[in-house]
Structures are given as structure tokens and as C-alpha cells.
CSV table of C-alpha atoms in Angstrom, one decimal:
chain,number,residue,atom,x,y,z
A,1,MET,CA,6.0,15.7,-10.7
A,2,ARG,CA,9.0,16.6,-8.6
A,3,LYS,CA,12.4,15.9,-10.2
A,4,LYS,CA,14.3,13.0,-8.5
A,5,ASN,CA,17.5,11.2,-9.0
A,6,LYS,CA,16.5,7.8,-7.6
A,7,THR,CA,13.4,5.5,-7.4
A,8,ILE,CA,11.7,4.6,-4.2
A,9,ILE,CA,10.7,0.9,-3.8
A,10,THR,CA,7.8,0.3,-1.4
A,11,CYS,CA,7.1,-3.3,-0.3
A,12,ALA,CA,3.5,-4.1,0.9
A,13,ILE,CA,4.2,-7.1,3.1
A,14,THR,CA,0.9,-8.9,3.8
A,15,GLY,CA,-2.2,-6.7,3.3
A,16,SER,CA,-5.8,-7.8,3.8
A,17,ILE,CA,-6.7,-9.1,0.3
A,18,HIS,CA,-5.0,-12.5,0.0
A,19,THR,CA,-5.8,-15.3,2.4
A,20,PRO,CA,-3.4,-17.8,3.9
A,21,SER,CA,-4.6,-20.7,1.7
A,22,MET,CA,-3.6,-18.9,-1.4
A,23,SER,CA,0.1,-19.1,-0.6
A,24,PRO,CA,2.2,-20.7,2.1
A,25,HIS,CA,4.6,-17.8,1.8
A,26,LEU,CA,2.1,-15.1,2.8
A,27,PRO,CA,3.3,-13.8,6.2
A,28,VAL,CA,0.7,-14.1,8.9
A,29,THR,CA,2.3,-14.4,12.3
A,30,PRO,CA,4.2,-11.4,13.9
A,31,ASP,CA,7.4,-13.4,13.4
A,32,GLU,CA,6.8,-13.9,9.7
A,33,ILE,CA,5.8,-10.3,9.1
A,34,ALA,CA,8.8,-9.0,11.0
A,35,THR,CA,11.2,-11.4,9.3
A,36,GLN,CA,9.9,-10.7,5.8
A,37,ALA,CA,9.8,-7.0,6.3
A,38,VAL,CA,13.4,-6.8,7.4
A,39,GLU,CA,14.5,-9.0,4.5
A,40,ALA,CA,12.5,-6.8,2.0
A,41,ALA,CA,14.3,-3.8,3.4
A,42,GLU,CA,17.7,-5.5,3.0
A,43,ALA,CA,16.7,-6.4,-0.6
A,44,GLY,CA,16.1,-2.7,-1.4
A,45,ALA,CA,12.7,-1.5,-0.1
A,46,ALA,CA,12.9,2.0,1.4
A,47,ILE,CA,9.3,1.9,2.6
A,48,LEU,CA,7.4,-1.0,4.3
A,49,HIS,CA,3.6,-0.9,4.0
A,50,LEU,CA,2.2,-2.9,6.9
A,51,HIS,CA,-1.0,-4.6,7.9
A,52,ALA,CA,-1.5,-7.0,10.8
A,53,ARG,CA,-3.1,-10.4,10.9
A,54,ASP,CA,-4.5,-12.6,13.6
A,55,PRO,CA,-1.6,-15.1,14.1
A,56,GLU,CA,-4.0,-18.0,14.7
A,57,ASN,CA,-6.0,-17.9,11.5
A,58,GLY,CA,-4.4,-15.1,9.3
A,59,ARG,CA,-7.5,-12.9,9.4
A,60,PRO,CA,-6.8,-9.1,9.0
A,61,SER,CA,-6.5,-7.4,12.4
A,62,GLY,CA,-6.4,-3.8,13.5
A,63,GLU,CA,-5.3,-4.6,17.0
A,64,PRO,CA,-2.4,-2.4,18.2
A,65,GLU,CA,-1.3,-5.3,20.4
A,66,THR,CA,-0.7,-7.4,17.3
A,67,TYR,CA,1.2,-4.6,15.6
A,68,ASN,CA,3.3,-4.2,18.7
A,69,ARG,CA,4.6,-7.8,18.3
A,70,PHE,CA,6.4,-6.9,15.0
A,71,LEU,CA,6.9,-3.1,14.8
A,72,PRO,CA,9.8,-2.9,17.3
A,73,ARG,CA,11.5,-5.8,15.6
A,74,ILE,CA,11.3,-4.2,12.2
A,75,LYS,CA,12.6,-0.9,13.5
A,76,GLN,CA,15.5,-2.7,15.3
A,77,GLY,CA,16.2,-4.8,12.2
A,78,CYS,CA,16.3,-2.2,9.5
A,79,GLY,CA,16.2,1.5,8.7
A,80,ALA,CA,13.2,1.4,6.4
A,81,ILE,CA,10.3,3.9,6.6
A,82,VAL,CA,7.3,2.2,8.3
A,83,ASN,CA,4.0,2.9,6.7
A,84,ILE,CA,0.9,1.6,8.6
A,85,THR,CA,-2.3,1.0,6.8
A,86,THR,CA,-5.5,3.0,7.5
A,87,GLY,CA,-7.4,0.7,5.1
A,88,GLY,CA,-7.6,-2.1,7.6
A,89,GLY,CA,-9.9,-5.0,6.5
A,90,GLN,CA,-13.5,-5.7,5.7
A,91,GLY,CA,-16.0,-4.7,8.4
A,92,MET,CA,-13.6,-2.4,10.4
A,93,SER,CA,-14.9,1.0,11.4
A,94,ILE,CA,-12.7,4.0,10.7
A,95,ASP,CA,-11.7,4.2,14.3
A,96,GLU,CA,-10.6,0.5,14.2
A,97,ARG,CA,-8.7,1.2,11.0
A,98,ILE,CA,-6.6,4.0,12.4
A,99,ARG,CA,-6.1,2.7,16.0
A,100,ALA,CA,-2.6,1.2,15.3
A,101,ALA,CA,-1.4,4.4,13.5
A,102,GLU,CA,-2.6,6.5,16.4
A,103,ALA,CA,-0.9,4.2,18.9
A,104,PHE,CA,2.5,4.1,17.1
A,105,SER,CA,2.7,7.4,15.3
A,106,PRO,CA,4.6,6.0,12.3
A,107,GLU,CA,6.4,8.1,9.7
A,108,MET,CA,3.8,7.2,7.1
A,109,THR,CA,0.3,5.8,6.7
A,110,SER,CA,-1.8,4.9,3.7
A,111,LEU,CA,-4.9,6.9,2.9
A,112,ASN,CA,-7.5,5.7,0.3
A,113,MET,CA,-8.9,8.7,-1.5
A,114,GLY,CA,-12.5,7.7,-1.7
A,115,SER,CA,-15.2,5.1,-1.2
A,116,MET,CA,-15.3,2.3,-3.7
A,117,ASN,CA,-16.5,-1.2,-4.6
A,118,PHE,CA,-13.6,-3.6,-3.9
A,119,GLY,CA,-14.3,-6.9,-5.6
A,120,LEU,CA,-12.3,-9.9,-4.5
A,121,TYR,CA,-14.9,-12.6,-5.2
A,122,PRO,CA,-13.5,-13.6,-8.7
A,123,MET,CA,-10.7,-15.3,-6.8
A,124,LEU,CA,-13.2,-17.9,-5.6
A,125,ASN,CA,-12.9,-19.5,-9.1
A,126,ARG,CA,-9.2,-20.2,-8.5
A,127,TYR,CA,-9.3,-21.9,-5.2
A,128,SER,CA,-11.3,-25.0,-4.3
A,129,ALA,CA,-10.4,-25.4,-0.6
A,130,PHE,CA,-9.6,-23.1,2.2
A,131,ALA,CA,-7.8,-23.8,5.5
A,132,HIS,CA,-9.9,-21.3,7.6
A,133,GLU,CA,-13.6,-20.8,7.6
A,134,TRP,CA,-13.4,-17.0,7.3
A,135,GLU,CA,-11.5,-17.1,3.9
A,136,ARG,CA,-14.3,-18.1,1.6
A,137,ALA,CA,-16.7,-15.6,3.3
A,138,HIS,CA,-14.0,-12.9,3.0
A,139,LEU,CA,-14.0,-13.3,-0.8
A,140,GLU,CA,-17.7,-13.9,-1.2
A,141,ASN,CA,-18.7,-10.9,0.9
A,142,SER,CA,-16.8,-8.6,-1.3
A,143,ARG,CA,-19.7,-8.8,-3.8
A,144,ASP,CA,-21.5,-6.4,-1.5
A,145,PHE,CA,-18.5,-4.7,0.2
A,146,ILE,CA,-18.0,-1.0,-0.2
A,147,PHE,CA,-14.7,0.3,1.1
A,148,ARG,CA,-15.8,3.5,2.8
A,149,ASN,CA,-13.7,6.7,2.9
A,150,THR,CA,-16.1,9.7,2.7
A,151,PHE,CA,-14.9,13.3,2.5
A,152,GLY,CA,-15.6,13.4,6.3
A,153,ASP,CA,-13.6,10.2,6.9
A,154,ILE,CA,-10.7,11.6,5.0
A,155,GLU,CA,-10.8,14.9,6.9
A,156,LYS,CA,-10.8,12.9,10.1
A,157,ILE,CA,-7.8,10.9,9.2
A,158,LEU,CA,-5.9,14.0,7.9
A,159,GLU,CA,-6.7,15.8,11.2
A,160,ARG,CA,-5.9,12.9,13.6
A,161,LEU,CA,-2.9,11.5,11.8
A,162,GLY,CA,-1.6,14.3,9.7
A,163,LYS,CA,-2.0,17.2,12.1
A,164,GLY,CA,-2.0,15.0,15.2
A,165,HIS,CA,1.0,12.9,14.5
A,166,GLY,CA,2.9,14.5,11.6
A,167,VAL,CA,2.6,11.5,9.4
A,168,LYS,CA,3.1,11.7,5.6
A,169,PHE,CA,0.5,9.9,3.6
A,170,GLU,CA,0.7,7.3,0.8
A,171,PHE,CA,-2.4,8.7,-1.0
A,172,GLU,CA,-3.9,5.6,-2.6
A,173,CYS,CA,-5.7,6.6,-5.8
A,174,TYR,CA,-7.7,3.7,-7.4
A,175,ASP,CA,-9.3,5.9,-10.1
A,176,VAL,CA,-9.1,9.3,-11.8
A,177,GLY,CA,-11.7,10.7,-9.4
A,178,HIS,CA,-9.5,10.0,-6.4
A,179,LEU,CA,-6.9,12.3,-7.9
A,180,TYR,CA,-9.4,15.1,-8.0
A,181,THR,CA,-10.5,14.4,-4.5
A,182,LEU,CA,-6.8,14.7,-3.4
A,183,ALA,CA,-6.6,18.0,-5.4
A,184,HIS,CA,-9.7,19.2,-3.4
A,185,PHE,CA,-7.9,18.7,-0.1
A,186,LEU,CA,-4.8,20.3,-1.5
A,187,ASP,CA,-6.8,23.4,-2.5
A,188,ARG,CA,-8.2,23.5,1.1
A,189,LYS,CA,-4.6,23.2,2.4
A,190,LEU,CA,-5.5,20.1,4.4
A,191,VAL,CA,-2.6,18.2,2.8
A,192,THR,CA,1.0,19.3,2.6
A,193,PRO,CA,3.3,18.8,-0.3
A,194,PRO,CA,5.3,16.9,-1.4
A,195,LEU,CA,2.4,14.5,-1.9
A,196,PHE,CA,3.2,10.8,-2.3
A,197,VAL,CA,0.6,9.7,-4.9
A,198,GLN,CA,0.2,6.0,-5.3
A,199,THR,CA,-1.8,5.2,-8.4
A,200,ILE,CA,-3.3,1.7,-8.4
A,201,PHE,CA,-4.3,-0.5,-11.3
A,202,GLY,CA,-6.3,-3.7,-11.6
A,203,ILE,CA,-8.5,-3.8,-8.5
A,204,LEU,CA,-12.1,-4.7,-9.5
A,205,GLY,CA,-14.0,-1.5,-8.8
A,206,GLY,CA,-11.1,0.8,-9.6
A,207,ILE,CA,-9.3,1.7,-12.9
A,208,GLY,CA,-8.4,-1.2,-15.0
A,209,PRO,CA,-5.0,-2.7,-15.8
A,210,ASP,CA,-4.7,-1.2,-19.3
A,211,PRO,CA,-1.3,0.4,-20.1
A,212,GLN,CA,-3.0,3.4,-21.5
A,213,ASN,CA,-4.5,4.1,-18.0
A,214,VAL,CA,-1.0,4.6,-16.6
A,215,MET,CA,-0.7,7.6,-18.8
A,216,VAL,CA,-4.2,8.8,-18.0
A,217,MET,CA,-3.4,8.8,-14.3
A,218,ARG,CA,0.0,10.4,-14.8
A,219,GLU,CA,-1.2,13.2,-17.0
A,220,THR,CA,-4.1,13.9,-14.7
A,221,ALA,CA,-1.7,14.1,-11.7
A,222,GLU,CA,0.6,16.4,-13.6
A,223,ARG,CA,-2.2,18.8,-14.3
A,224,LEU,CA,-3.5,18.8,-10.8
A,225,PHE,CA,-0.3,18.7,-8.7
A,226,GLY,CA,2.6,19.9,-11.0
A,227,GLU,CA,5.8,19.8,-9.0
A,228,GLN,CA,4.0,19.2,-5.7
A,229,TYR,CA,4.0,15.4,-5.8
A,230,HIS,CA,6.0,12.2,-6.2
A,231,TRP,CA,4.4,9.6,-8.3
A,232,SER,CA,4.3,5.9,-7.4
A,233,VAL,CA,2.6,2.9,-9.2
A,234,LEU,CA,1.3,-0.5,-8.1
A,235,ALA,CA,-0.7,-3.0,-10.0
A,236,ALA,CA,-2.5,-6.1,-8.9
A,237,GLY,CA,-1.5,-9.7,-9.6
A,238,ARG,CA,0.3,-10.5,-12.8
A,239,PHE,CA,0.3,-6.8,-13.8
A,240,GLN,CA,2.6,-5.9,-10.8
A,241,LEU,CA,6.0,-6.2,-12.5
A,242,PRO,CA,5.1,-5.1,-16.0
A,243,PHE,CA,3.3,-2.0,-14.8
A,244,THR,CA,5.9,-0.9,-12.3
A,245,THR,CA,8.6,-1.4,-14.8
A,246,MET,CA,6.8,0.6,-17.4
A,247,ALA,CA,6.0,3.4,-15.0
A,248,ALA,CA,9.5,3.5,-13.6
A,249,THR,CA,10.8,4.3,-17.1
A,250,MET,CA,8.5,7.4,-17.0
A,251,GLY,CA,9.8,8.5,-13.6
A,252,ALA,CA,7.5,6.7,-11.2
A,253,ASN,CA,8.4,5.2,-7.9
A,254,VAL,CA,7.2,1.6,-7.5
A,255,ARG,CA,5.4,-0.7,-5.1
A,256,VAL,CA,5.6,-4.5,-5.0
A,257,GLY,CA,4.9,-7.1,-2.4
A,258,LEU,CA,2.7,-10.0,-1.4
A,259,GLU,CA,-0.2,-7.7,-0.5
A,260,ASP,CA,-0.7,-7.0,-4.2
A,261,ASN,CA,0.7,-10.0,-6.0
A,262,LEU,CA,1.6,-13.6,-4.9
A,263,TYR,CA,3.6,-14.6,-8.0
A,264,LEU,CA,7.2,-14.1,-9.0
A,265,GLY,CA,6.6,-15.3,-12.5
A,266,LYS,CA,4.0,-17.2,-14.4
A,267,GLY,CA,2.8,-20.2,-12.3
A,268,GLN,CA,5.6,-19.5,-9.8
A,269,LEU,CA,4.6,-18.4,-6.3
A,270,ALA,CA,6.9,-15.8,-4.8
A,271,PRO,CA,8.9,-17.4,-2.0
A,272,SER,CA,9.0,-14.1,-0.1
A,273,ASN,CA,8.5,-10.3,-0.3
A,274,ALA,CA,12.3,-9.9,-0.6
A,275,ALA,CA,12.2,-12.0,-3.8
A,276,LEU,CA,9.7,-9.5,-5.3
A,277,VAL,CA,11.8,-6.5,-4.2
A,278,ALA,CA,15.0,-8.2,-5.5
A,279,LYS,CA,13.3,-8.8,-8.9
A,280,ILE,CA,12.1,-5.3,-9.5
A,281,ARG,CA,15.4,-3.9,-8.2
A,282,HIS,CA,17.3,-6.0,-10.7
A,283,ILE,CA,15.0,-5.0,-13.5
A,284,LEU,CA,15.3,-1.3,-12.7
A,285,GLU,CA,19.1,-1.4,-12.3
A,286,GLU,CA,19.4,-3.2,-15.7
A,287,LEU,CA,17.6,-0.1,-17.0
A,288,SER,CA,20.1,2.2,-15.3
A,289,ILE,CA,17.5,3.4,-12.8
A,290,ASP,CA,19.1,4.1,-9.3
A,291,ILE,CA,17.3,2.8,-6.2
A,292,ALA,CA,16.7,5.2,-3.3
A,293,SER,CA,17.8,4.3,0.2
A,294,ALA,CA,15.4,4.7,3.1
A,295,ASP,CA,17.2,8.0,4.1
A,296,GLU,CA,17.0,9.3,0.6
A,297,ALA,CA,13.3,8.5,0.5
A,298,ARG,CA,12.9,10.4,3.8
A,299,ALA,CA,14.5,13.4,2.3
A,300,MET,CA,12.4,13.2,-0.9
A,301,LEU,CA,9.1,12.8,1.0
A,302,GLU,CA,10.1,15.0,3.9
A,303,THR,CA,8.9,12.6,6.6
A,304,LYS,CA,9.4,13.3,10.3
A,305,GLY,CA,12.1,10.7,10.6
A,306,ALA,CA,12.4,7.4,12.5
A,307,ALA,CA,13.1,9.2,15.8
A,308,GLY,CA,9.6,10.6,15.8
A,309,VAL,CA,7.7,7.2,15.9
A,310,ARG,CA,6.4,5.5,19.1
A,311,PHE,CA,7.6,2.0,18.7
């Protein structure tokens, strides 16, 4: 892992996992996404990980036109690195998933490092009513949903976004095998260090939220990548803040946000993404861990810079 002086906070603003009925604070409209993204940057997030949603019903959307309603506002409102998803939402083809990234050529995009089961259906037990028809089906259909990223899919994204647009990737690794897949592409020189390796805990279908697994992922990444990577950690739901805190004390960067977790504390819905950023920032600063600015994150990750985007 590369030596660093400061910790990067990523904020994942809305995602495609949670549905509008789960929290009134989940940003859905372009105005809500833009406002919460800028506020999260002001609270200390150097990177903003972005999905889009249909403003009428909150359903995940890959439409560039929808992204265009909030991307320029975010760029004008803050200096954070914009990271556009390539994960999209259920049922989107790979071309649909990367349309927005190709249209806007951001500094960063996410890239899931493999195909996997992605189970959201246990959340059906926690909610009795939904405001929109698609929400229940979204959760129920995850019983048979396989998120697809084959070796060929990953090659296509690396070619079209990496080589084609000079983006840096948030390599999302949901299990140990994903780290080995990333090492395979590093060996083939299809990815360029420094790698930004996001290890993810607590998604049903990926590695579980056991503290010991943080060390398993870290030690595996150390063997595979040495000083060629920056490590980051996110964890789902109630594990978000404990896991990011623990990992930060071991040198990790951290990701928080309403995409991954809706709660600020036990039984307390987070009122905004900025509240989650402010909380992890406060925790880290109490531990004498310095927070990286957006420009410091750019230097660490060697992104192309805000001037190279198309929005």
C-alpha cells in the first residue's frame, strides 16, 4: 500500500440499492442529488460517487440526460472529484451502464471486479409498504439477480473508459477473488497504478462483515499490489462507521454515504449525506487522522483533473 499522509473520504450519494420508501432523506431528484453532493463535499468528501435516478419515481437510471441535470451543478458548486458509476442498476446492459461515463468523461468511474449474486431481498422483511410499484419488485428480483462483469466486460470498460477517456477507476472488490482478478489485469498491464482498491463488506453475495475479513482483504491486497495501490473500505448498513473507523486506523481511505447506509446511529436515519461525512470526519480527526482535500486526493490517485471532464 502506498504511503500517504492523509485519508480520502468518498461519499456515495444515492446508489441503486436503497429505494425512496426506505428514507425520506435519500436523494432522488437532480436537485436533491446536486444539493446533497455539494454539501457532502463541503463536509469533507474529496470524491463523490454518483448514480442517477428517475426524478418521478426514484428508480435507478442510466440516462445521460438525467446526469446532465446535476453534474454541471456539482462541478460549479464544489471542487470534489466526480466518480460516475459503471454498476448502474438491475437489468441494465453494460452499454447502458457506461453511457453516462462515456458522455461526460469524469475523472473517475467505479468498476466492479467480477460477476456476483447481489441479494437485497432480506430488506423486504423490514418494510411493509412502498410508495412506488417498482420498489418491492426491485428487492424481490434480487433473489435471481446476478450482477454481471465478465472478464470481457471488464476489458471493454478498461478500453472504453480507461484508454478512451483517461479515467481512474474505483476498483470495487466484493470478495477475495476480485482482488486476484484485478491482479490479473495488472499483470496484463491493462490497468495503471496507482490503483484505488475499494474493498466492500456486508453485501449478501460478497465477503461478510466480520472484522477479521478486513485483515484478509488487506493482507491479500498487500501481497498482490505492494506499493502500487491505495486502499479504501466501505461496509453496508450498520457496519459502515465501525468498519471504516477500524480500517482508517490501519491506513485505509474510507467511503460513507446513503448508497451504502441510511442510518447515522442506531434507529436514527441520517438526515443527509453530509451528516455521514461529518460524522466519519469527526471520528477520524479525533484519532489524529488528517483528511485529504480534493486536490490532495487528485495528486494521490493521479487523476486527469477537473479540466479534463465534459460537463
